[in-house]
Each structure stands twice: as structure tokens, then as C-alpha cells.
């Protein structure tokens, strides 16, 4: 079983206390910090830039998982790599040379991730995956742009299809993940879980992360 990891999304944190939110995630046992970067074009919202990434990098040693919801991610790889990202994820739906951009991400020493939106058929990423240039596949379980949306369970079929083809690859799922939805997501083969609202609204984040990890480990692969 690939290692199960929980990645809080600080999009759901109090924007006035972002530093504290990062420390809170670390103390609560998070495995990575997920950073949601939005340009107001690829998605109908604007969020955080490289300066926030730098802050996270300064505050914690946890890996930074940077999710670029940008129309032209190729223009920002260097900035986010230099700001301390460990993995940089681009979208298959972006307007860029995906293979080339994935290679650029690795050239900067980061893990390369490929993200797929709910309406996009899973077949559209297979050719890119065959290139061997992808370290992490991020399956969106909401339409990107906002935290706090409901989990779209159709994402599970995509997760399972990717997992059957690539037993060792990192598969993350993002959107509406909580202590319940983490179970079917893991059962279909996801091993990395992005969670914003459910973790930041939990009465005790440490308990929530621990339980989320346990639930995922118990269910992993059961629906494959
Ligand atoms: C959505 C973002 C997600 C979001 C998840 O556009 O990519 O990472 O923050 O938030 P929740 O867990 O609240 O759905
Ligand atoms: Zn995200």
C-alpha cells in the first residue's frame, strides 16, 4: 500500500492567522501542507501567490504540495519552486504544453503533479502518465475554485482506473474530503487526501487527522 498522507488545505484557514494555521497543521500531525493557487481565470476565484508559499516554507519543514489552478501554469513554475514547493501540480485542462511543463517542474527539483477536473474524462491523462513524468495524480472531487463544496463521488471511478494502471503512483483526491468521504476515496485507491473545511472546522484537528488517516488505511484498496 502506498503511504497514506493527510494534507490540510490552508485555503480553509483564517486568512488573518495563516502562520498560526500552518503551525496548527504541523502540531496536529499533517503530512504535507496543500496550497491552493487560483488566478481568477482558470477558476472563478483568486487566492494565494508565491509569497504565501514562502511563508509556509519559513514556518514549517513539512512538504508543500502546491496546486496551481492557473490557465498558464508554465509562467509560475520557477516562482513556486523557488518559494519552497516540494510538489507542483498543474491541470490537464490548462493552456500549456503539459509534458514540457511537467519536465520543467522536475528540472527545478520538485515532484510533478497532474490534476484532472470532474468533467474531464480520465482517458485524457493516460498518454501523459505513460511519459513517466508524473509523480502525483490529483483527482478533483469538486469543481475547483472554492472550499466547502460537496464531494462528487464520480471521482472514485477515475481514482480506481488510475490505481489499477499504476499501483505505485501517488494519487491524491481534493474536495469535500471528511471522515466519511475519505473511506470510499481510499477504497478506490487514493492515498493522499486534501482536506480543508473538515479539518479546520473540526473541534480537534489532531484527532480529525489521526482518524482520517486510520479510516483511509482501513479502507485502502477495498474497492479495487
Ligand atoms: C478547491 C481546492 C481545494 C479546497 C478543498 O478548489 O482545490 O483544495 O481547498 O477544500 P474542502 O476540503 O473544503 O473541499
Ligand atoms: Zn487544491
CSV table of C-alpha atoms and ligand atoms in Angstrom, one decimal:
chain,number,residue,atom,x,y,z
A,1,UNK,CA,0.0,0.0,0.0
A,2,UNK,CA,1.4,3.4,-0.9
A,3,UNK,CA,1.8,5.6,2.2
A,4,UNK,CA,-1.4,7.3,3.3
A,5,UNK,CA,-0.9,11.0,3.9
A,6,UNK,CA,-3.2,13.8,5.0
A,7,UNK,CA,-2.7,17.3,3.5
A,8,UNK,CA,-4.7,20.1,5.1
A,9,UNK,CA,-5.6,22.9,2.7
A,10,UNK,CA,-4.9,26.3,4.3
A,11,UNK,CA,-7.5,27.8,2.0
A,12,UNK,CA,-9.9,26.9,4.7
A,13,UNK,CA,-7.8,28.7,7.4
A,14,UNK,CA,-8.4,32.1,8.9
A,15,UNK,CA,-6.6,34.3,6.4
A,16,UNK,CA,-5.6,36.7,9.2
A,17,UNK,CA,-3.8,33.9,11.0
A,18,UNK,CA,-2.2,31.9,8.2
A,19,UNK,CA,1.1,31.4,10.0
A,20,UNK,CA,-0.6,30.1,13.0
A,21,UNK,CA,-2.7,27.8,10.8
A,22,UNK,CA,0.4,26.3,9.3
A,23,UNK,CA,1.8,25.6,12.8
A,24,UNK,CA,-1.5,24.2,13.9
A,25,UNK,CA,-1.4,21.7,10.9
A,26,UNK,CA,2.1,20.6,11.9
A,27,UNK,CA,1.2,20.1,15.5
A,28,UNK,CA,-1.9,18.2,14.5
A,29,UNK,CA,0.2,15.7,12.6
A,30,UNK,CA,-0.3,16.8,9.0
A,31,UNK,CA,2.0,15.1,6.4
A,32,UNK,CA,2.1,17.9,3.9
A,33,UNK,CA,0.6,21.4,3.5
A,34,UNK,CA,-1.7,21.8,0.5
A,35,UNK,CA,-1.5,25.3,-1.1
A,36,UNK,CA,-4.3,26.3,-3.4
A,37,UNK,CA,-3.2,28.8,-6.0
A,38,UNK,CA,-6.0,30.4,-8.1
A,39,UNK,CA,-5.8,33.0,-10.9
A,40,UNK,CA,-9.4,34.2,-11.3
A,41,UNK,CA,-9.3,32.9,-14.9
A,42,UNK,CA,-8.9,29.2,-14.8
A,43,UNK,CA,-11.2,29.2,-11.8
A,44,UNK,CA,-13.7,31.9,-10.7
A,45,UNK,CA,-11.7,32.9,-7.6
A,46,UNK,CA,-8.3,34.3,-6.6
A,47,UNK,CA,-6.3,33.0,-3.7
A,48,UNK,CA,-2.6,32.8,-2.7
A,49,UNK,CA,0.6,33.5,-4.5
A,50,UNK,CA,4.3,32.7,-4.1
A,51,UNK,CA,4.7,35.0,-1.1
A,52,UNK,CA,2.3,32.7,0.9
A,53,UNK,CA,4.3,29.7,-0.3
A,54,UNK,CA,7.5,31.4,1.1
A,55,UNK,CA,5.8,32.0,4.4
A,56,UNK,CA,4.7,28.3,4.7
A,57,UNK,CA,8.2,27.3,3.8
A,58,UNK,CA,9.6,29.5,6.5
A,59,UNK,CA,7.2,28.4,9.2
A,60,UNK,CA,7.4,24.6,8.7
A,61,UNK,CA,9.6,21.8,7.4
A,62,UNK,CA,6.5,19.9,6.2
A,63,UNK,CA,6.5,19.4,2.4
A,64,UNK,CA,4.4,21.9,0.4
A,65,UNK,CA,2.0,20.5,-2.1
A,66,UNK,CA,1.3,23.4,-4.5
A,67,UNK,CA,-1.9,23.1,-6.6
A,68,UNK,CA,-1.8,25.5,-9.5
A,69,UNK,CA,-5.3,26.3,-10.7
A,70,UNK,CA,-3.9,28.6,-13.3
A,71,UNK,CA,-4.6,29.0,-17.0
A,72,UNK,CA,-0.9,29.4,-17.8
A,73,UNK,CA,0.9,27.5,-15.0
A,74,UNK,CA,4.1,27.4,-17.1
A,75,UNK,CA,4.8,31.0,-16.2
A,76,UNK,CA,4.8,30.4,-12.5
A,77,UNK,CA,6.8,27.2,-12.0
A,78,UNK,CA,10.0,28.9,-11.2
A,79,UNK,CA,8.4,31.2,-8.7
A,80,UNK,CA,6.7,28.5,-6.8
A,81,UNK,CA,9.7,26.2,-6.9
A,82,UNK,CA,12.0,28.9,-5.5
A,83,UNK,CA,9.3,29.7,-2.9
A,84,UNK,CA,9.8,26.3,-1.4
A,85,UNK,CA,7.2,24.0,-3.1
A,86,UNK,CA,8.1,20.3,-2.9
A,87,UNK,CA,5.4,19.1,-5.4
A,88,UNK,CA,3.9,21.3,-8.0
A,89,UNK,CA,0.6,20.2,-9.6
A,90,UNK,CA,-0.7,21.6,-12.9
A,91,UNK,CA,-4.1,20.8,-14.6
A,92,UNK,CA,-4.5,18.7,-17.7
A,93,UNK,CA,-7.1,21.4,-18.7
A,94,UNK,CA,-4.5,24.2,-18.6
A,95,UNK,CA,-3.4,26.1,-21.7
A,96,UNK,CA,0.1,24.9,-21.7
A,97,UNK,CA,2.4,22.2,-23.1
A,98,UNK,CA,1.7,19.8,-20.3
A,99,UNK,CA,4.6,17.4,-20.9
A,100,UNK,CA,7.1,20.2,-21.1
A,101,UNK,CA,5.8,21.9,-18.0
A,102,UNK,CA,6.0,18.7,-16.0
A,103,UNK,CA,9.6,18.3,-17.1
A,104,UNK,CA,10.3,21.9,-16.0
A,105,UNK,CA,8.8,21.2,-12.6
A,106,UNK,CA,11.2,18.2,-12.2
A,107,UNK,CA,14.1,20.3,-13.5
A,108,UNK,CA,13.6,22.6,-10.6
A,109,UNK,CA,13.9,19.6,-8.2
A,110,UNK,CA,10.2,19.3,-7.4
A,111,UNK,CA,7.8,16.4,-7.7
A,112,UNK,CA,5.5,16.8,-10.7
A,113,UNK,CA,1.7,16.5,-10.3
A,114,UNK,CA,-1.1,16.3,-12.8
A,115,UNK,CA,-4.7,17.3,-11.9
A,116,UNK,CA,-7.9,16.4,-13.5
A,117,UNK,CA,-11.3,18.2,-13.1
A,118,UNK,CA,-14.6,16.4,-12.6
A,119,UNK,CA,-16.0,16.9,-16.1
A,120,UNK,CA,-12.7,15.8,-17.8
A,121,UNK,CA,-12.6,12.1,-18.9
A,122,UNK,CA,-9.9,10.1,-17.2
A,123,UNK,CA,-8.6,8.9,-20.6
A,124,UNK,CA,-7.3,12.4,-21.3
A,125,UNK,CA,-4.4,11.9,-18.8
A,126,UNK,CA,-3.3,8.4,-19.8
A,127,UNK,CA,-0.9,9.4,-22.5
A,128,UNK,CA,0.8,11.9,-20.2
A,129,UNK,CA,1.0,9.3,-17.5
A,130,UNK,CA,2.8,6.9,-19.9
A,131,UNK,CA,5.5,9.5,-20.3
A,132,UNK,CA,6.7,8.7,-16.8
A,133,UNK,CA,6.9,12.4,-15.9
A,134,UNK,CA,4.1,12.4,-13.3
A,135,UNK,CA,4.8,11.7,-9.6
A,136,UNK,CA,1.3,12.5,-8.3
A,137,UNK,CA,-2.1,12.4,-9.9
A,138,UNK,CA,-4.6,14.7,-8.3
A,139,UNK,CA,-8.3,13.8,-8.9
A,140,UNK,CA,-10.6,16.7,-8.2
A,141,UNK,CA,-13.7,15.6,-6.3
A,142,UNK,CA,-15.2,19.1,-6.6
A,143,UNK,CA,-15.1,21.7,-9.4
A,144,UNK,CA,-12.1,23.8,-8.3
A,145,UNK,CA,-12.4,27.4,-7.1
A,146,UNK,CA,-13.8,27.2,-3.6
A,147,UNK,CA,-13.5,25.2,-0.4
A,148,UNK,CA,-16.5,23.8,1.4
A,149,UNK,CA,-18.2,22.1,-1.6
A,150,UNK,CA,-19.8,18.7,-1.6
A,151,UNK,CA,-17.8,15.6,-2.6
A,152,UNK,CA,-18.5,14.4,-6.1
A,153,UNK,CA,-18.4,10.6,-5.9
A,154,UNK,CA,-17.9,10.1,-9.6
A,155,UNK,CA,-14.2,10.9,-8.9
A,156,UNK,CA,-13.8,7.5,-7.4
A,157,UNK,CA,-14.1,5.7,-10.7
A,158,UNK,CA,-11.2,7.8,-12.0
A,159,UNK,CA,-9.1,7.1,-9.0
A,160,UNK,CA,-9.7,3.4,-9.4
A,161,UNK,CA,-8.8,3.5,-13.1
A,162,UNK,CA,-5.5,5.3,-12.4
A,163,UNK,CA,-4.7,3.0,-9.5
A,164,UNK,CA,-5.2,-0.2,-11.5
A,165,UNK,CA,-2.8,1.0,-14.1
A,166,UNK,CA,-0.2,2.5,-11.7
A,167,UNK,CA,-0.1,0.6,-8.4
A,168,UNK,CA,2.8,2.6,-7.1
A,169,UNK,CA,1.9,6.2,-8.1
A,170,UNK,CA,0.8,8.8,-5.6
A,171,UNK,CA,-3.0,9.5,-6.1
A,172,UNK,CA,-4.5,12.5,-4.3
A,173,UNK,CA,-8.1,13.5,-4.0
A,174,UNK,CA,-9.2,17.0,-3.4
A,175,UNK,CA,-12.6,18.5,-2.5
A,176,UNK,CA,-15.2,17.6,0.2
A,177,UNK,CA,-13.0,15.1,2.0
A,178,UNK,CA,-14.0,14.4,5.5
A,179,UNK,CA,-14.0,11.4,7.9
A,180,UNK,CA,-16.7,9.7,5.8
A,181,UNK,CA,-15.8,10.5,2.2
A,182,UNK,CA,-12.2,9.6,2.9
A,183,UNK,CA,-13.3,5.9,3.2
A,184,UNK,CA,-14.7,5.3,-0.4
A,185,UNK,CA,-11.9,7.5,-1.8
A,186,UNK,CA,-9.3,5.3,-0.2
A,187,UNK,CA,-11.2,2.1,-1.0
A,188,UNK,CA,-10.9,3.1,-4.7
A,189,UNK,CA,-7.1,3.6,-4.4
A,190,UNK,CA,-6.4,7.2,-3.3
A,191,UNK,CA,-3.5,7.5,-0.8
A,192,UNK,CA,-3.2,11.3,-0.4
A,193,UNK,CA,-6.1,13.3,1.0
A,194,UNK,CA,-6.5,17.0,0.7
A,195,UNK,CA,-8.9,18.4,3.3
A,196,UNK,CA,-9.7,22.0,4.1
A,197,UNK,CA,-13.1,22.7,5.7
A,198,UNK,CA,-13.4,19.4,7.5
A,199,UNK,CA,-10.1,19.7,9.3
A,200,UNK,CA,-10.2,23.4,10.1
A,201,UNK,CA,-13.8,23.1,11.4
A,202,UNK,CA,-13.0,20.1,13.5
A,203,UNK,CA,-13.1,20.6,17.2
A,204,UNK,CA,-9.7,19.0,17.5
A,205,UNK,CA,-7.6,19.0,14.3
A,206,UNK,CA,-5.2,16.4,15.7
A,207,UNK,CA,-8.0,13.9,16.4
A,208,UNK,CA,-9.5,14.6,13.0
A,209,UNK,CA,-6.2,14.0,11.1
A,210,UNK,CA,-5.5,10.8,13.1
A,211,UNK,CA,-9.0,9.5,12.5
A,212,UNK,CA,-8.9,10.4,8.8
A,213,UNK,CA,-5.6,8.5,8.4
A,214,UNK,CA,-6.9,5.5,10.2
A,215,UNK,CA,-10.1,5.5,8.1
A,216,UNK,CA,-8.1,5.7,4.9
A,217,UNK,CA,-5.7,2.9,6.0
A,218,UNK,CA,-8.5,0.6,6.9
A,219,UNK,CA,-10.4,1.1,3.7
A,220,UNK,CA,-7.5,1.4,1.2
A,221,UNK,CA,-7.9,-0.7,-1.9
A,222,UNK,CA,-11.1,-2.5,-0.9
A,223,UNK,CA,-13.0,-1.4,-4.0
A,224,UNK,CA,-10.3,-2.3,-6.5
B,1,LIG,C1,-10.7,23.6,-4.4
B,1,LIG,C2,-9.4,23.4,-3.8
B,1,LIG,C3,-9.4,22.5,-2.6
B,1,LIG,C4,-10.2,23.0,-1.4
B,1,LIG,C5,-10.6,21.8,-0.6
B,1,LIG,O1,-10.6,24.5,-5.4
B,1,LIG,O2,-8.5,22.8,-4.8
B,1,LIG,O3,-8.0,22.2,-2.2
B,1,LIG,O4,-9.5,23.9,-0.6
B,1,LIG,O5,-11.4,22.3,0.4
B,1,LIG,P1,-12.6,21.5,1.1
B,1,LIG,O6,-11.8,20.4,1.8
B,1,LIG,O7,-13.2,22.4,2.0
B,1,LIG,O8,-13.4,20.9,0.0
B,2,LIG,ZN1,-6.5,22.0,-4.0
